[in-house]
Coordinates of C-alpha atoms in Angstrom, one line a residue:
M3 CA 98.9 109.3 81.2
T4 CA 102.0 109.7 83.3
V5 CA 105.1 108.9 81.2
P6 CA 108.3 107.5 82.6
H7 CA 111.0 110.1 83.4
P8 CA 113.7 110.2 80.8
A9 CA 117.0 108.3 81.1
S10 CA 118.9 111.6 81.5
H11 CA 117.0 112.4 84.7
V12 CA 118.9 113.0 87.9
F13 CA 117.7 109.8 89.4
E14 CA 119.4 107.7 86.7
R15 CA 122.5 109.9 86.6
L16 CA 123.1 110.2 90.3
E17 CA 121.2 107.6 92.3
S18 CA 122.5 104.1 92.9
E19 CA 121.4 101.1 90.9
V20 CA 120.1 99.6 94.1
R21 CA 116.8 101.6 93.8
S22 CA 113.8 99.3 93.2
Y23 CA 110.3 100.7 93.8
C24 CA 110.8 103.5 91.3
R25 CA 111.5 100.9 88.5
G26 CA 108.0 99.5 88.9
W27 CA 106.4 102.9 89.2
P28 CA 108.1 105.1 86.6
V29 CA 106.5 108.4 87.8
V30 CA 107.7 111.4 89.8
F31 CA 105.4 111.7 92.7
D32 CA 104.7 115.2 94.0
R33 CA 101.8 115.2 96.5
A34 CA 99.9 112.7 98.6
L35 CA 96.8 112.8 100.7
G36 CA 94.8 110.1 102.4
S37 CA 94.8 106.9 100.2
R38 CA 96.2 108.6 97.1
L39 CA 99.5 109.8 95.7
F40 CA 99.7 112.3 92.8
G41 CA 102.3 112.5 90.0
E42 CA 103.8 115.8 89.0
D43 CA 101.2 116.1 86.2
G44 CA 98.4 115.7 88.8
R45 CA 97.5 112.1 87.9
P46 CA 96.1 110.2 91.0
F47 CA 97.2 106.8 92.1
L48 CA 95.2 104.8 94.7
D49 CA 97.7 103.5 97.2
F50 CA 97.5 99.8 98.1
F51 CA 101.1 99.8 99.3
S52 CA 101.0 102.3 102.2
G53 CA 104.8 102.8 102.4
A54 CA 105.2 99.0 103.0
G55 CA 103.2 99.4 106.1
A56 CA 104.6 102.8 107.3
L57 CA 101.5 104.7 106.4
N58 CA 98.7 102.9 108.2
Y59 CA 96.8 106.2 108.8
G60 CA 97.3 107.4 105.2
H61 CA 99.3 110.1 103.6
N62 CA 99.5 113.5 105.4
N63 CA 96.8 112.5 107.9
P64 CA 95.3 115.9 108.9
V65 CA 95.2 115.2 112.7
L66 CA 98.9 114.1 112.7
K67 CA 99.9 116.9 110.4
R68 CA 98.4 119.5 112.6
A69 CA 100.2 118.2 115.6
L70 CA 103.5 118.2 113.7
V71 CA 103.1 121.6 112.2
D72 CA 102.2 123.1 115.6
Y73 CA 105.3 121.5 117.2
V74 CA 107.7 122.7 114.5
E75 CA 106.2 126.2 114.5
R76 CA 106.8 126.6 118.2
D77 CA 110.4 125.6 117.8
G78 CA 110.0 122.2 119.5
V79 CA 113.2 120.2 119.9
T80 CA 113.9 118.1 116.8
H81 CA 117.1 116.2 117.6
A82 CA 117.9 115.0 121.1
L83 CA 119.7 111.7 121.1
D84 CA 118.3 110.0 124.3
M85 CA 117.9 113.2 126.3
S86 CA 114.7 113.8 128.1
T87 CA 112.2 116.0 126.1
A88 CA 108.6 117.0 126.6
A89 CA 107.8 115.3 123.3
K90 CA 109.3 112.0 124.4
R91 CA 107.5 112.2 127.7
A92 CA 104.2 112.8 126.1
F93 CA 104.7 109.8 123.8
L94 CA 105.8 107.4 126.6
E95 CA 102.8 108.5 128.8
T96 CA 100.4 108.0 125.9
L97 CA 101.8 104.7 124.9
Q98 CA 101.6 103.4 128.5
E99 CA 98.0 104.7 129.0
V100 CA 96.5 103.9 125.6
V101 CA 98.3 100.7 124.5
L102 CA 100.3 98.9 127.2
Q103 CA 98.1 99.3 130.4
P104 CA 94.8 98.2 128.8
R105 CA 96.5 95.1 127.4
E106 CA 98.3 94.4 130.7
L107 CA 101.7 94.4 128.9
P108 CA 104.6 95.0 131.2
Y109 CA 107.1 96.3 128.7
K110 CA 109.9 98.8 129.1
V111 CA 110.6 100.9 126.0
M112 CA 113.9 101.2 124.2
F113 CA 114.6 103.6 121.4
P114 CA 117.2 101.7 119.3
G115 CA 117.5 103.9 116.2
P116 CA 115.2 105.2 113.4
A117 CA 114.6 102.0 111.4
G118 CA 113.0 98.6 111.9
T119 CA 116.3 96.8 111.4
N120 CA 117.7 98.8 114.4
A121 CA 114.9 97.5 116.6
V122 CA 115.7 93.9 115.5
E123 CA 119.4 94.3 116.0
A124 CA 118.8 95.6 119.5
A125 CA 116.4 92.6 120.2
L126 CA 119.0 90.1 119.0
K127 CA 121.8 91.7 120.9
L128 CA 119.8 91.9 124.1
A129 CA 118.6 88.3 123.9
R130 CA 122.2 87.1 123.5
K131 CA 123.4 89.2 126.3
V132 CA 120.6 88.0 128.7
K133 CA 121.0 84.3 127.9
G134 CA 124.8 84.2 127.3
R135 CA 124.2 82.2 124.0
E136 CA 124.8 83.1 120.4
A137 CA 122.2 81.0 118.4
V138 CA 118.9 82.5 117.3
V139 CA 116.1 80.5 115.6
F140 CA 114.2 82.1 112.7
F141 CA 111.7 80.7 110.2
T142 CA 111.6 80.0 106.5
N143 CA 110.6 83.0 104.3
A144 CA 111.2 85.4 107.2
F145 CA 112.2 89.0 106.7
H146 CA 113.7 91.0 109.5
G147 CA 115.9 93.7 108.0
M148 CA 118.9 94.4 105.9
S149 CA 121.7 95.0 108.4
L150 CA 123.9 92.0 109.1
G151 CA 122.3 90.7 112.3
S152 CA 118.8 91.2 110.9
L153 CA 119.8 89.7 107.6
A154 CA 121.2 86.6 109.4
V155 CA 117.6 85.8 110.5
T156 CA 116.1 86.6 107.2
G157 CA 115.2 83.7 104.8
N158 CA 115.2 85.4 101.4
A159 CA 118.2 84.1 99.4
F160 CA 118.5 87.1 97.2
K161 CA 118.8 89.5 100.1
R162 CA 121.1 87.2 102.1
A163 CA 123.5 87.0 99.1
G164 CA 124.0 90.8 99.3
A165 CA 125.7 90.5 102.7
G166 CA 129.1 89.7 101.4
V167 CA 130.1 87.8 104.5
P168 CA 128.9 84.6 106.2
L169 CA 125.7 85.1 108.1
V170 CA 126.2 83.0 111.2
H171 CA 124.7 82.2 114.6
A172 CA 121.1 81.7 113.2
T173 CA 119.2 78.5 112.5
P174 CA 116.2 78.3 110.2
M175 CA 113.1 76.2 111.0
P176 CA 109.9 75.7 109.0
Y177 CA 107.2 78.3 109.5
D178 CA 103.7 77.2 110.6
E179 CA 103.1 74.2 108.4
G180 CA 100.2 72.1 109.7
P181 CA 96.5 72.1 110.6
D182 CA 97.2 71.7 114.3
G183 CA 99.4 73.6 116.7
E184 CA 102.3 71.1 116.7
G185 CA 102.9 69.7 113.2
P186 CA 105.7 67.4 112.2
A187 CA 108.2 70.2 111.8
F188 CA 107.4 71.7 115.1
R189 CA 107.8 68.3 116.9
W190 CA 111.1 67.9 115.1
F191 CA 112.3 71.3 116.3
D192 CA 111.3 70.3 119.9
R193 CA 113.3 67.1 119.6
L194 CA 116.3 68.9 118.3
L195 CA 116.2 71.2 121.4
A196 CA 115.8 68.2 123.7
G197 CA 118.5 66.0 122.2
E198 CA 122.1 66.3 123.4
G199 CA 123.3 64.7 120.2
S200 CA 121.3 66.9 117.8
G201 CA 124.1 69.3 117.1
L202 CA 121.9 72.3 117.6
N203 CA 123.4 74.9 119.9
A204 CA 121.0 76.0 122.6
P205 CA 119.3 79.1 121.2
A206 CA 119.1 82.4 123.1
A207 CA 115.8 83.3 121.3
V208 CA 113.3 82.6 118.6
I209 CA 112.3 85.5 116.3
V210 CA 109.0 85.3 114.4
E211 CA 106.5 87.3 112.4
T212 CA 102.9 86.4 113.1
V213 CA 102.1 87.3 109.5
Q214 CA 105.1 87.2 107.1
G215 CA 104.7 90.3 104.9
E216 CA 107.7 90.1 102.5
G217 CA 107.6 86.4 102.7
G218 CA 104.3 86.2 100.9
I219 CA 101.5 87.1 103.4
N220 CA 101.9 83.8 105.3
V221 CA 99.6 83.8 108.3
A222 CA 100.6 81.8 111.3
R223 CA 97.7 80.3 113.2
S224 CA 97.1 81.2 116.8
E225 CA 97.5 77.5 117.8
W226 CA 101.0 77.4 116.4
L227 CA 102.0 80.7 118.0
R228 CA 100.7 79.5 121.4
A229 CA 102.6 76.3 120.9
L230 CA 105.8 78.2 120.0
A231 CA 105.4 80.5 123.0
G232 CA 105.1 77.4 125.2
L233 CA 108.1 75.8 123.6
C234 CA 110.2 78.9 124.3
R235 CA 109.2 78.8 128.0
R236 CA 110.0 75.1 128.3
R237 CA 113.4 75.4 126.5
D238 CA 114.5 78.6 128.2
M239 CA 114.5 80.7 125.0
L240 CA 113.2 84.3 124.6
L241 CA 110.4 84.8 122.2
I242 CA 110.8 87.9 120.0
V243 CA 107.9 88.9 117.8
D244 CA 108.8 91.2 114.9
D245 CA 105.7 93.4 114.6
I246 CA 107.4 96.0 112.4
Q247 CA 105.1 95.6 109.4
M248 CA 102.1 93.9 111.0
G249 CA 101.9 96.0 114.2
C250 CA 100.1 99.3 114.8
G251 CA 96.8 97.9 113.8
R252 CA 97.5 96.3 110.4
T253 CA 95.9 92.9 111.4
G254 CA 93.2 94.5 113.6
G255 CA 94.6 94.8 117.1
F256 CA 97.4 97.2 117.9
F257 CA 99.8 94.2 118.1
S258 CA 99.4 91.3 115.7
F259 CA 100.0 88.8 118.5
E260 CA 97.0 89.8 120.5
E261 CA 94.6 87.4 118.7
A262 CA 96.8 84.5 119.8
G263 CA 96.8 85.5 123.4
I264 CA 100.5 85.4 123.8
V265 CA 102.9 87.9 125.5
P266 CA 106.3 87.9 123.8
D267 CA 109.5 88.6 125.8
I268 CA 110.6 91.2 123.3
V269 CA 108.6 93.1 120.6
T270 CA 110.0 95.1 117.7
L271 CA 108.0 98.0 116.2
S272 CA 108.7 100.6 113.5
K273 CA 107.1 101.6 110.2
S274 CA 103.7 103.0 111.4
V275 CA 104.6 103.6 115.0
S276 CA 105.2 107.3 114.2
G277 CA 101.9 107.4 112.3
Y278 CA 103.2 109.8 109.7
G279 CA 106.0 108.0 107.9
L280 CA 108.6 109.6 110.0
P281 CA 111.6 107.4 111.0
M282 CA 111.0 105.8 114.4
A283 CA 111.5 102.3 116.0
L284 CA 110.9 100.7 119.4
T285 CA 112.2 97.6 121.1
L286 CA 109.8 96.6 123.8
L287 CA 111.1 94.3 126.5
R288 CA 110.1 92.7 129.8
P289 CA 111.5 94.7 132.7
E290 CA 113.7 91.8 133.9
L291 CA 115.5 91.7 130.6
D292 CA 116.6 95.3 130.9
V293 CA 120.2 94.5 131.7
W294 CA 121.8 97.2 129.5
Q295 CA 124.6 99.3 130.9
P296 CA 124.1 103.1 130.1
G297 CA 125.3 103.8 126.6
E298 CA 125.9 100.1 125.8
H299 CA 123.6 100.4 122.8
N300 CA 123.1 103.8 121.4
G301 CA 122.6 105.8 118.2
T302 CA 122.5 109.4 117.0
F303 CA 118.9 109.4 115.8
R304 CA 117.1 107.6 118.6
G305 CA 115.5 110.8 119.7
F306 CA 113.7 112.1 116.6
N307 CA 111.1 114.3 118.4
P308 CA 108.8 115.1 115.5
A309 CA 108.1 111.3 115.3
F310 CA 107.3 111.3 119.0
V311 CA 104.8 114.1 118.4
T312 CA 103.0 112.3 115.5
A313 CA 103.1 108.9 117.3
A314 CA 101.4 110.3 120.4
A315 CA 98.8 112.0 118.2
A316 CA 98.1 108.8 116.3
L317 CA 97.6 106.9 119.6
E318 CA 95.2 109.5 120.9
E319 CA 93.2 109.7 117.7
Y320 CA 93.0 106.0 116.8
W321 CA 93.6 103.9 119.8
R322 CA 91.7 105.5 122.7
D323 CA 88.7 103.4 121.7
G324 CA 88.1 100.4 119.4
R325 CA 86.7 102.2 116.4
L326 CA 89.8 101.8 114.1
Q327 CA 90.2 98.1 115.1
K328 CA 86.5 97.4 114.2
Q329 CA 86.8 99.3 110.9
T330 CA 90.0 97.5 110.0
L331 CA 88.4 94.1 110.6
A332 CA 85.3 95.2 108.6
R333 CA 87.4 96.4 105.7
G334 CA 89.4 93.2 105.9
E335 CA 86.2 91.2 105.5
Q336 CA 85.3 93.3 102.5
M337 CA 88.7 92.7 101.0
E338 CA 88.6 89.0 101.7
Q339 CA 85.2 88.6 100.0
G340 CA 86.3 90.5 97.0
L341 CA 89.5 88.6 96.6
A342 CA 87.9 85.3 97.2
A343 CA 85.3 86.0 94.5
L344 CA 88.0 87.0 92.1
A345 CA 90.0 83.8 92.9
A346 CA 87.0 81.6 92.5
S347 CA 86.4 83.0 89.0
R348 CA 90.0 82.0 88.0
P349 CA 90.8 78.8 89.8
A350 CA 93.5 77.8 87.3
A351 CA 95.4 81.1 87.7
V352 CA 95.1 81.8 91.5
S353 CA 96.7 79.4 93.9
E354 CA 95.6 80.9 97.1
V355 CA 94.2 84.1 98.8
R356 CA 95.4 84.6 102.4
G357 CA 95.7 87.4 105.0
R358 CA 94.4 89.1 108.2
G359 CA 93.0 92.5 108.8
L360 CA 94.1 94.7 106.0
A361 CA 97.2 92.6 105.0
W362 CA 96.2 90.4 102.1
G363 CA 98.0 88.5 99.3
M364 CA 97.0 86.6 96.2
E365 CA 99.3 83.9 95.0
F366 CA 99.5 83.0 91.3
A367 CA 100.2 79.6 89.9
D368 CA 102.5 81.2 87.4
P369 CA 105.0 83.2 89.6
S370 CA 105.7 85.7 86.8
R371 CA 102.0 86.7 86.7
A372 CA 102.1 88.7 90.0
A373 CA 104.6 91.2 88.5
A374 CA 102.5 91.5 85.4
V375 CA 99.4 92.2 87.5
C376 CA 101.2 94.9 89.5
A377 CA 102.5 96.5 86.3
R378 CA 99.0 96.6 84.7
A379 CA 97.6 97.9 88.0
F380 CA 100.1 100.8 87.9
E381 CA 98.9 101.7 84.4
L382 CA 95.4 101.7 85.7
G383 CA 96.3 104.0 88.7
L384 CA 96.7 101.4 91.5
L385 CA 99.9 100.9 93.4
L386 CA 100.7 97.3 94.4
E387 CA 103.9 95.3 95.1
T388 CA 104.8 91.7 94.9
S389 CA 106.1 89.5 97.8
G390 CA 107.1 85.9 98.4
P391 CA 110.3 84.0 97.7
R392 CA 109.6 84.0 93.9
D393 CA 107.6 87.3 93.8
E394 CA 104.6 85.1 93.2
V395 CA 102.2 86.9 95.5
V396 CA 100.5 90.3 94.9
K397 CA 100.4 92.1 98.3
L398 CA 97.5 94.3 99.0
F399 CA 98.2 96.8 101.8
P400 CA 95.7 99.8 101.8
P401 CA 95.7 102.4 104.6
L402 CA 93.7 101.4 107.6
T403 CA 91.8 104.7 107.2
I404 CA 90.7 103.9 103.6
E405 CA 87.1 104.7 102.8
E406 CA 84.7 101.8 101.9
Q407 CA 84.2 103.2 98.3
E408 CA 88.0 103.6 97.9
L409 CA 88.5 100.0 98.9
E410 CA 85.9 98.9 96.4
E411 CA 87.6 101.0 93.7
G412 CA 90.9 99.4 94.4
L413 CA 89.5 95.9 94.3
A414 CA 87.8 96.7 91.0
L415 CA 91.1 98.0 89.5
F416 CA 92.9 94.9 90.8
G417 CA 90.4 92.6 89.3
R418 CA 90.7 94.4 86.0
A419 CA 94.5 94.0 86.2
V420 CA 94.2 90.3 86.8
R421 CA 91.8 89.8 83.9
E422 CA 93.8 92.0 81.5
T423 CA 97.0 90.0 82.1
E424 CA 95.6 86.7 81.2
R425 CA 97.3 85.0 78.4
P426 CA 94.9 83.9 75.6
A427 CA 94.4 80.1 75.5
R428 CA 96.4 78.4 72.8
P429 CA 94.4 76.8 70.0
A430 CA 94.3 73.1 70.1
G431 CA 96.8 71.5 67.7
P432 CA 95.9 68.8 65.1
R433 CA 95.1 65.4 66.5

């Protein structure tokens, strides 16, 4: 069994206390392939984490690796700011041909920086510039990033507290809360926008995740998303969909909003857009919103060409046809059935199972149980993380390329972790 690295190790001696994932997985990883990571001692771990959504196509995907190695071996450009390169051209042409044109999406492409929070910052900044207003509406339990602008539209109290300054110009509203498209909270939001005496400054934009990943795998219904898009049109607000974690096929379609039939004004992408775990982010925007002046929003690492290479290869390999989407939906049904059966066998312990595609969560009645399940799963060789405002949800995020038998293996390990963390019933006391 892999043992925790000693306290004298370089990680403890030199790395900041802010590190977190390594605390739950006390092993030094050395190698990764497909749906598995391997410790230095060779012990395998089945990955139901996928780099928090950055590894939708698995670790060291052979098709993407070949494209990357070939590019590096021929001395392809690595760093280029926003200069024109052959690698960027190939990516843009492939994105247009494979993703945007078939979906009749009109977007222009902005490279805002290497991380998802860069894409969100650019989206917020552009929305305010276009509309000439400061306020942005976000939703309860949202997560949009850790830089100050993104953090201002994030709901998690623990992460917000780390800002050290007031987080302003952002207004929270309840996330999809009812059985129909326009529940009480939605109608209240509409009335606030309509009333001159509401005290709500007219927002420039609304930012939303169609499925909240860090918030607890909360799935917005298509009816609510369509109603929200209509509200944005009526009230002259831009609709920003944050697809950083749920895009690139995680919920089935390339974009998570496709199922709802909406076309956001701005879309943010990162995580699996490079396909290989390489840093890359995009802000997609309607052409009429492209009011930037040259150099008005820039960054040193916008042009990371190795990521362009693997991103183009991923689009060619997985999105020229509908095979991956069909497989993701089939694997999602497999996962839903397995989790539903597990939940039905333990109705007192499991509050809810929810998800879409290959993004699933199991919420426990006892919030501390989720962490215990993840800890036991690690001991059994399965990597999982918690999510939700109280870390009450176990989040299951396998690679989209996972084999059917690997998914069954992971579900079996998860079920075992759930069973083995049950507290024995207390004996009845004297009457």
